């Protein structure tokens, strides 16, 4: 048996979802899992940062951290090829903490190039189910002398709906400790508006499938417009991801979207390159 990674269209929504079938008896899977377990110790994981444009002011004061695996043989492995495995084995919890530690360790450098930076980090379902996660994170921030509100935690609707009560408890604790919270891939999951109202969320992030359709599909533009209005009516900021050109940036500005993230501004960059990019951008 081989590792089966496939993209399937969700029957009811028509939206593409990734699935990983993990056959733990296959030698390929076992070797991947043991290599992944050593990736942190072997210093093979990398933090990439992608800037977000604050549309009204034209400045960059936030970025999303995205993990890459610099594998000695496979090369630079994209997250969709190993995150599902890390999630299934629970190893993702170690990886999440590693991400926070890497960013916190470099926060002074990041802030020195163009002013204070707020960094978004992706959480997994496993992190939300771990009762001790908020305390572990707060300890990390204290250790590195970094303010908790320098971080925004991105959570997908499906990660929340996996166990909504436990997710709510964890999110409340994180919010109480000062971390900002964002709902990632908004519009693709099944979260109810009742939860959205209750959760201490600061930001909605519109999924790139809607944003990328804005220059052609009328209904995608309407979904983006409605989401921006919904977010603002609930007192939340809103980010559009997958912004690939100026036309869409202009449309988002006309709709009062707060931030734009995508290849048009910059691809995700290795941490040092990001710092250089931002310094040049803010000149
Ligand atoms: P995501 O959180 O929705 O991240 C956005 C993805 O869109 C990133 O892919 C980014 O490189 C890509 N992207 C950015 N701008 C554009 C654009 O203009 N056009 C297009 N087509 N794509 C764009 P990436 O880095 O391959 O990450 C894929 C997914 O892997 C992420 O989706 C996230 O779910 C997961 N992931 C990445 N890093 C981490 C991590 O550290 N922890 C966890 N738990 N998940 C992560
Ligand atoms: Ca994200
Ligand atoms: Ca996203
Ligand atoms: Ca996504």
CSV table of C-alpha atoms and ligand atoms in Angstrom, one decimal:
chain,number,residue,atom,x,y,z
A,1,UNK,CA,0.0,0.0,0.0
A,2,UNK,CA,1.1,3.6,-0.6
A,3,UNK,CA,0.3,6.8,1.1
A,4,UNK,CA,-2.9,8.0,-0.5
A,5,UNK,CA,-3.3,11.8,-0.8
A,6,UNK,CA,-6.1,12.9,-2.8
A,7,UNK,CA,-8.2,16.0,-3.4
A,8,UNK,CA,-11.9,15.3,-3.4
A,9,UNK,CA,-14.8,17.6,-4.1
A,10,UNK,CA,-17.2,17.9,-1.2
A,11,UNK,CA,-20.5,16.5,-2.4
A,12,UNK,CA,-22.7,19.2,-1.0
A,13,UNK,CA,-20.6,22.3,-1.3
A,14,UNK,CA,-18.5,21.5,-4.4
A,15,UNK,CA,-15.5,22.7,-2.5
A,16,UNK,CA,-12.2,20.9,-2.7
A,17,UNK,CA,-11.0,19.2,0.5
A,18,UNK,CA,-7.8,17.4,1.1
A,19,UNK,CA,-7.8,13.9,2.5
A,20,UNK,CA,-5.0,11.7,3.6
A,21,UNK,CA,-5.6,8.0,4.1
A,22,UNK,CA,-2.9,6.8,6.4
A,23,UNK,CA,-2.0,3.1,6.1
A,24,UNK,CA,0.1,2.5,9.1
A,25,UNK,CA,1.2,-0.9,7.9
A,26,UNK,CA,3.0,0.4,4.8
A,27,UNK,CA,6.8,0.9,5.0
A,28,UNK,CA,6.5,4.2,3.1
A,29,UNK,CA,4.1,5.6,5.7
A,30,UNK,CA,6.2,4.3,8.6
A,31,UNK,CA,9.4,5.9,7.2
A,32,UNK,CA,7.5,9.2,6.6
A,33,UNK,CA,6.2,9.2,10.1
A,34,UNK,CA,9.6,8.5,11.7
A,35,UNK,CA,11.3,11.1,9.6
A,36,UNK,CA,8.7,13.6,10.5
A,37,UNK,CA,9.2,12.8,14.2
A,38,UNK,CA,12.9,13.7,13.8
A,39,UNK,CA,12.3,16.8,11.6
A,40,UNK,CA,12.3,19.2,14.6
A,41,UNK,CA,15.4,17.7,16.3
A,42,UNK,CA,17.2,17.6,12.9
A,43,UNK,CA,16.4,21.3,12.3
A,44,UNK,CA,14.5,20.5,9.1
A,45,UNK,CA,11.4,22.6,9.6
A,46,UNK,CA,11.3,26.2,8.3
A,47,UNK,CA,9.1,29.2,9.1
A,48,UNK,CA,7.9,31.1,6.0
A,49,UNK,CA,6.1,34.4,6.4
A,50,UNK,CA,3.6,36.0,4.0
A,51,UNK,CA,2.8,39.7,4.5
A,52,UNK,CA,-0.7,41.1,4.7
A,53,UNK,CA,-1.5,44.5,3.3
A,54,UNK,CA,-3.6,46.9,5.4
A,55,UNK,CA,-5.6,48.2,2.4
A,56,UNK,CA,-6.6,51.6,3.7
A,57,UNK,CA,-3.2,52.7,4.9
A,58,UNK,CA,-1.1,50.8,2.4
A,59,UNK,CA,1.1,49.4,5.2
A,60,UNK,CA,2.2,45.9,6.3
A,61,UNK,CA,1.9,45.3,10.0
A,62,UNK,CA,0.9,41.6,10.0
A,63,UNK,CA,1.9,38.4,8.4
A,64,UNK,CA,1.0,34.7,8.4
A,65,UNK,CA,3.5,32.1,9.4
A,66,UNK,CA,3.5,28.9,7.2
A,67,UNK,CA,5.6,25.8,7.9
A,68,UNK,CA,7.8,24.1,5.3
A,69,UNK,CA,9.8,20.9,5.7
A,70,UNK,CA,13.3,21.1,4.2
A,71,UNK,CA,13.9,17.4,3.7
A,72,UNK,CA,17.4,16.2,2.9
A,73,UNK,CA,16.2,14.0,0.0
A,74,UNK,CA,12.7,15.1,-0.8
A,75,UNK,CA,13.6,18.8,-0.9
A,76,UNK,CA,11.2,21.6,0.2
A,77,UNK,CA,8.0,19.7,1.2
A,78,UNK,CA,4.7,21.8,1.2
A,79,UNK,CA,2.6,21.5,4.3
A,80,UNK,CA,-0.4,19.7,2.7
A,81,UNK,CA,2.0,16.7,2.2
A,82,UNK,CA,2.8,16.3,5.9
A,83,UNK,CA,0.4,18.2,8.1
A,84,UNK,CA,-2.4,15.6,7.7
A,85,UNK,CA,0.1,12.9,9.0
A,86,UNK,CA,1.2,15.1,11.8
A,87,UNK,CA,-2.4,15.6,12.7
A,88,UNK,CA,-3.3,12.0,12.7
A,89,UNK,CA,-0.3,11.0,14.9
A,90,UNK,CA,-0.7,14.0,17.2
A,91,UNK,CA,2.8,15.1,16.4
A,92,UNK,CA,1.2,18.4,15.2
A,93,UNK,CA,1.1,19.6,18.8
A,94,UNK,CA,4.9,19.6,19.0
A,95,UNK,CA,5.1,21.3,15.6
A,96,UNK,CA,2.6,24.0,16.6
A,97,UNK,CA,4.7,24.8,19.7
A,98,UNK,CA,7.9,24.8,17.6
A,99,UNK,CA,6.3,27.4,15.2
A,100,UNK,CA,5.4,29.7,18.1
A,101,UNK,CA,8.8,29.4,19.6
A,102,UNK,CA,10.6,30.1,16.3
A,103,UNK,CA,8.5,33.3,15.7
A,104,UNK,CA,8.8,34.4,19.3
A,105,UNK,CA,12.6,33.9,19.3
A,106,UNK,CA,12.8,36.2,16.2
A,107,UNK,CA,10.1,38.7,17.2
A,108,UNK,CA,12.7,41.5,18.0
A,109,UNK,CA,14.2,41.1,14.6
A,110,UNK,CA,10.7,41.1,13.0
A,111,UNK,CA,9.6,44.2,14.8
A,112,UNK,CA,12.9,46.1,14.0
A,113,UNK,CA,12.1,46.0,10.2
A,114,UNK,CA,9.2,48.3,9.7
A,115,UNK,CA,7.5,48.5,13.1
A,116,UNK,CA,5.5,46.1,15.3
A,117,UNK,CA,4.4,43.0,13.5
A,118,UNK,CA,1.4,40.8,14.4
A,119,UNK,CA,2.1,37.2,13.3
A,120,UNK,CA,-0.7,34.7,12.6
A,121,UNK,CA,-0.1,31.0,13.3
A,122,UNK,CA,-2.3,28.2,12.2
A,123,UNK,CA,-3.7,25.9,14.9
A,124,UNK,CA,-5.0,22.3,14.4
A,125,UNK,CA,-7.9,20.5,16.0
A,126,UNK,CA,-5.4,18.7,18.3
A,127,UNK,CA,-4.2,22.0,19.7
A,128,UNK,CA,-7.8,23.0,20.5
A,129,UNK,CA,-8.5,19.8,22.3
A,130,UNK,CA,-5.4,20.1,24.5
A,131,UNK,CA,-6.5,21.7,27.8
A,132,UNK,CA,-3.0,22.8,28.7
A,133,UNK,CA,-2.3,24.5,25.3
A,134,UNK,CA,-3.2,28.0,26.5
A,135,UNK,CA,-0.8,27.8,29.5
A,136,UNK,CA,2.0,26.2,27.4
A,137,UNK,CA,1.7,29.1,24.9
A,138,UNK,CA,1.6,31.7,27.6
A,139,UNK,CA,4.8,30.2,29.2
A,140,UNK,CA,6.5,30.4,25.8
A,141,UNK,CA,5.7,34.1,25.4
A,142,UNK,CA,7.0,34.8,28.9
A,143,UNK,CA,10.2,32.9,28.2
A,144,UNK,CA,10.9,35.0,25.1
A,145,UNK,CA,9.5,38.3,26.5
A,146,UNK,CA,6.9,38.6,23.8
A,147,UNK,CA,3.4,40.1,24.3
A,148,UNK,CA,0.6,37.6,23.6
A,149,UNK,CA,-1.2,40.2,21.5
A,150,UNK,CA,1.7,40.0,19.0
A,151,UNK,CA,0.1,36.8,17.9
A,152,UNK,CA,-3.1,35.9,16.1
A,153,UNK,CA,-4.2,32.3,16.1
A,154,UNK,CA,-6.0,31.0,13.0
A,155,UNK,CA,-8.5,28.3,13.5
A,156,UNK,CA,-10.7,26.7,10.8
A,157,UNK,CA,-14.5,26.3,11.3
A,158,UNK,CA,-14.1,22.5,11.0
A,159,UNK,CA,-11.5,22.4,13.8
A,160,UNK,CA,-14.0,24.3,16.0
A,161,UNK,CA,-17.0,22.1,15.0
A,162,UNK,CA,-15.1,18.9,15.8
A,163,UNK,CA,-15.8,19.4,19.5
A,164,UNK,CA,-17.4,22.9,19.8
A,165,UNK,CA,-17.7,22.9,23.6
A,166,UNK,CA,-14.0,22.1,24.2
A,167,UNK,CA,-12.9,24.4,21.4
A,168,UNK,CA,-14.9,27.2,23.0
A,169,UNK,CA,-13.3,26.6,26.4
A,170,UNK,CA,-9.8,26.7,24.8
A,171,UNK,CA,-10.5,29.7,22.7
A,172,UNK,CA,-11.9,31.6,25.8
A,173,UNK,CA,-8.7,30.8,27.7
A,174,UNK,CA,-6.5,31.9,24.8
A,175,UNK,CA,-8.5,35.1,24.4
A,176,UNK,CA,-8.2,35.8,28.2
A,177,UNK,CA,-4.5,35.5,27.9
A,178,UNK,CA,-4.4,38.2,25.2
A,179,UNK,CA,-4.0,36.2,22.0
A,180,UNK,CA,-6.0,37.4,19.0
A,181,UNK,CA,-8.2,34.9,17.2
A,182,UNK,CA,-9.2,34.5,13.6
A,183,UNK,CA,-11.5,32.1,11.7
A,184,UNK,CA,-9.6,30.7,8.8
A,185,UNK,CA,-11.1,29.6,5.4
A,186,UNK,CA,-14.3,31.3,6.4
A,187,UNK,CA,-17.2,30.2,4.4
A,188,UNK,CA,-16.0,26.7,3.5
A,189,UNK,CA,-17.0,25.0,6.8
A,190,UNK,CA,-20.1,24.4,8.7
A,191,UNK,CA,-19.8,26.8,11.7
A,192,UNK,CA,-23.1,28.2,12.8
A,193,UNK,CA,-23.6,32.0,13.3
A,194,UNK,CA,-24.7,31.2,16.9
A,195,UNK,CA,-21.1,30.0,17.6
A,196,UNK,CA,-19.6,32.9,15.7
A,197,UNK,CA,-21.5,35.3,17.9
A,198,UNK,CA,-20.4,33.5,21.1
A,199,UNK,CA,-16.7,32.9,20.4
A,200,UNK,CA,-14.1,35.6,21.3
A,201,UNK,CA,-13.0,36.0,17.7
A,202,UNK,CA,-11.3,39.2,16.4
A,203,UNK,CA,-11.1,38.4,12.7
A,204,UNK,CA,-12.7,36.5,9.8
A,205,UNK,CA,-10.5,35.3,7.0
A,206,UNK,CA,-12.3,34.9,3.7
A,207,UNK,CA,-11.3,31.7,1.9
A,208,UNK,CA,-9.3,32.1,-1.2
A,209,UNK,CA,-11.8,30.1,-3.3
A,210,UNK,CA,-14.2,33.1,-3.1
A,211,UNK,CA,-11.6,35.8,-3.4
A,212,UNK,CA,-10.0,34.3,-6.5
A,213,UNK,CA,-13.4,34.1,-8.1
A,214,UNK,CA,-14.1,37.8,-7.7
A,215,UNK,CA,-12.9,38.9,-11.1
A,216,UNK,CA,-15.3,36.6,-12.9
A,217,UNK,CA,-18.0,35.0,-10.8
A,218,UNK,CA,-20.8,37.4,-9.6
A,219,UNK,CA,-21.8,35.1,-6.8
A,220,UNK,CA,-18.3,35.0,-5.4
A,221,UNK,CA,-18.2,38.8,-5.3
A,222,UNK,CA,-21.5,38.8,-3.4
A,223,UNK,CA,-20.2,36.3,-0.9
A,224,UNK,CA,-17.1,38.4,-0.3
A,225,UNK,CA,-19.2,41.6,0.1
A,226,UNK,CA,-21.7,39.9,2.5
A,227,UNK,CA,-18.9,38.4,4.6
A,228,UNK,CA,-17.2,41.8,4.9
A,229,UNK,CA,-20.5,43.3,6.1
A,230,UNK,CA,-21.1,40.4,8.5
A,231,UNK,CA,-17.7,40.8,10.0
A,232,UNK,CA,-17.9,44.5,10.4
A,233,UNK,CA,-21.5,44.3,11.9
A,234,UNK,CA,-20.1,41.8,14.4
A,235,UNK,CA,-17.2,44.2,15.3
A,236,UNK,CA,-14.6,42.0,13.7
A,237,UNK,CA,-11.9,42.8,11.1
A,238,UNK,CA,-11.8,40.9,7.9
A,239,UNK,CA,-8.9,39.6,5.7
A,240,UNK,CA,-9.1,38.3,2.1
A,241,UNK,CA,-6.6,35.6,1.2
A,242,UNK,CA,-5.6,34.5,-2.2
A,243,UNK,CA,-5.4,38.0,-3.6
A,244,UNK,CA,-3.4,37.5,-6.9
A,245,UNK,CA,-3.9,40.8,-8.8
A,246,UNK,CA,-4.5,44.6,-8.6
A,247,UNK,CA,-8.1,44.3,-9.9
A,248,UNK,CA,-9.2,42.2,-6.9
A,249,UNK,CA,-7.2,44.5,-4.5
A,250,UNK,CA,-9.2,47.5,-5.8
A,251,UNK,CA,-12.5,45.6,-5.5
A,252,UNK,CA,-11.6,44.7,-1.9
A,253,UNK,CA,-10.8,48.3,-1.1
A,254,UNK,CA,-14.1,49.5,-2.6
A,255,UNK,CA,-15.8,46.9,-0.3
A,256,UNK,CA,-13.9,48.2,2.8
A,257,UNK,CA,-12.1,44.9,3.4
A,258,UNK,CA,-9.4,45.5,6.0
A,259,UNK,CA,-6.5,43.4,4.8
A,260,UNK,CA,-5.4,41.6,1.7
A,261,UNK,CA,-3.0,38.6,1.6
A,262,UNK,CA,-1.8,36.9,-1.6
A,263,UNK,CA,0.8,36.4,-4.3
A,264,UNK,CA,0.1,39.9,-5.6
A,265,UNK,CA,1.8,41.5,-2.6
A,266,UNK,CA,4.2,38.6,-2.0
A,267,UNK,CA,4.6,34.9,-1.8
A,268,UNK,CA,5.5,33.4,1.6
A,269,UNK,CA,9.2,34.1,2.2
A,270,UNK,CA,11.8,32.6,4.5
A,271,UNK,CA,12.0,34.6,7.7
A,272,UNK,CA,15.2,36.6,6.9
A,273,UNK,CA,14.0,37.3,3.3
A,274,UNK,CA,10.7,38.5,4.7
A,275,UNK,CA,12.5,41.0,7.0
A,276,UNK,CA,14.5,42.4,4.0
A,277,UNK,CA,11.3,42.6,1.9
A,278,UNK,CA,9.4,44.5,4.6
A,279,UNK,CA,12.2,46.9,5.2
A,280,UNK,CA,12.3,47.8,1.4
A,281,UNK,CA,8.4,47.9,1.3
A,282,UNK,CA,8.2,50.4,4.2
A,283,UNK,CA,10.8,52.8,2.8
B,1,LIG,P1,-4.0,28.2,4.9
B,1,LIG,O1,-3.9,28.4,6.3
B,1,LIG,O2,-5.3,28.5,4.2
B,1,LIG,O3,-2.8,29.1,4.2
B,1,LIG,C1,-2.9,29.8,3.0
B,1,LIG,C2,-2.3,29.0,1.9
B,1,LIG,O4,-2.5,29.8,0.6
B,1,LIG,C3,-0.8,28.9,1.9
B,1,LIG,O5,-0.4,27.6,1.4
B,1,LIG,C4,-0.3,30.0,1.1
B,1,LIG,O6,1.0,29.8,0.6
B,1,LIG,C5,-1.3,30.0,0.0
B,1,LIG,N1,-1.5,31.3,-0.7
B,1,LIG,C6,-1.1,32.5,-0.3
B,1,LIG,N2,-1.4,33.5,-1.2
B,1,LIG,C7,-1.9,32.8,-2.3
B,1,LIG,C8,-2.4,33.3,-3.5
B,1,LIG,O7,-2.4,34.5,-3.9
B,1,LIG,N3,-2.9,32.3,-4.4
B,1,LIG,C9,-2.9,31.0,-4.0
B,1,LIG,N4,-3.4,30.1,-4.9
B,1,LIG,N5,-2.5,30.5,-2.8
B,1,LIG,C10,-2.0,31.4,-2.0
B,1,LIG,P2,0.6,26.7,2.1
B,1,LIG,O8,1.7,27.5,2.7
B,1,LIG,O9,1.0,25.6,1.1
B,1,LIG,O10,-0.2,26.0,3.3
B,1,LIG,C11,-1.3,25.2,3.0
B,1,LIG,C12,-2.1,24.9,4.2
B,1,LIG,O11,-1.3,24.1,5.1
B,1,LIG,C13,-2.5,26.1,5.0
B,1,LIG,O12,-3.6,26.7,4.5
B,1,LIG,C14,-2.7,25.5,6.4
B,1,LIG,O13,-4.0,24.9,6.4
B,1,LIG,C15,-1.7,24.4,6.5
B,1,LIG,N6,-0.5,24.9,7.2
B,1,LIG,C16,0.6,25.6,6.8
B,1,LIG,N7,1.4,25.9,7.8
B,1,LIG,C17,0.9,25.4,8.9
B,1,LIG,C18,1.3,25.3,10.3
B,1,LIG,O14,2.3,25.8,10.7
B,1,LIG,N8,0.4,24.6,11.1
B,1,LIG,C19,-0.8,24.1,10.7
B,1,LIG,N9,-1.6,23.5,11.6
B,1,LIG,N10,-1.2,24.1,9.4
B,1,LIG,C20,-0.4,24.8,8.5
B,2,LIG,CA1,-4.2,30.1,7.7
B,3,LIG,CA1,-6.8,30.1,4.8
B,4,LIG,CA1,-6.9,26.6,3.6
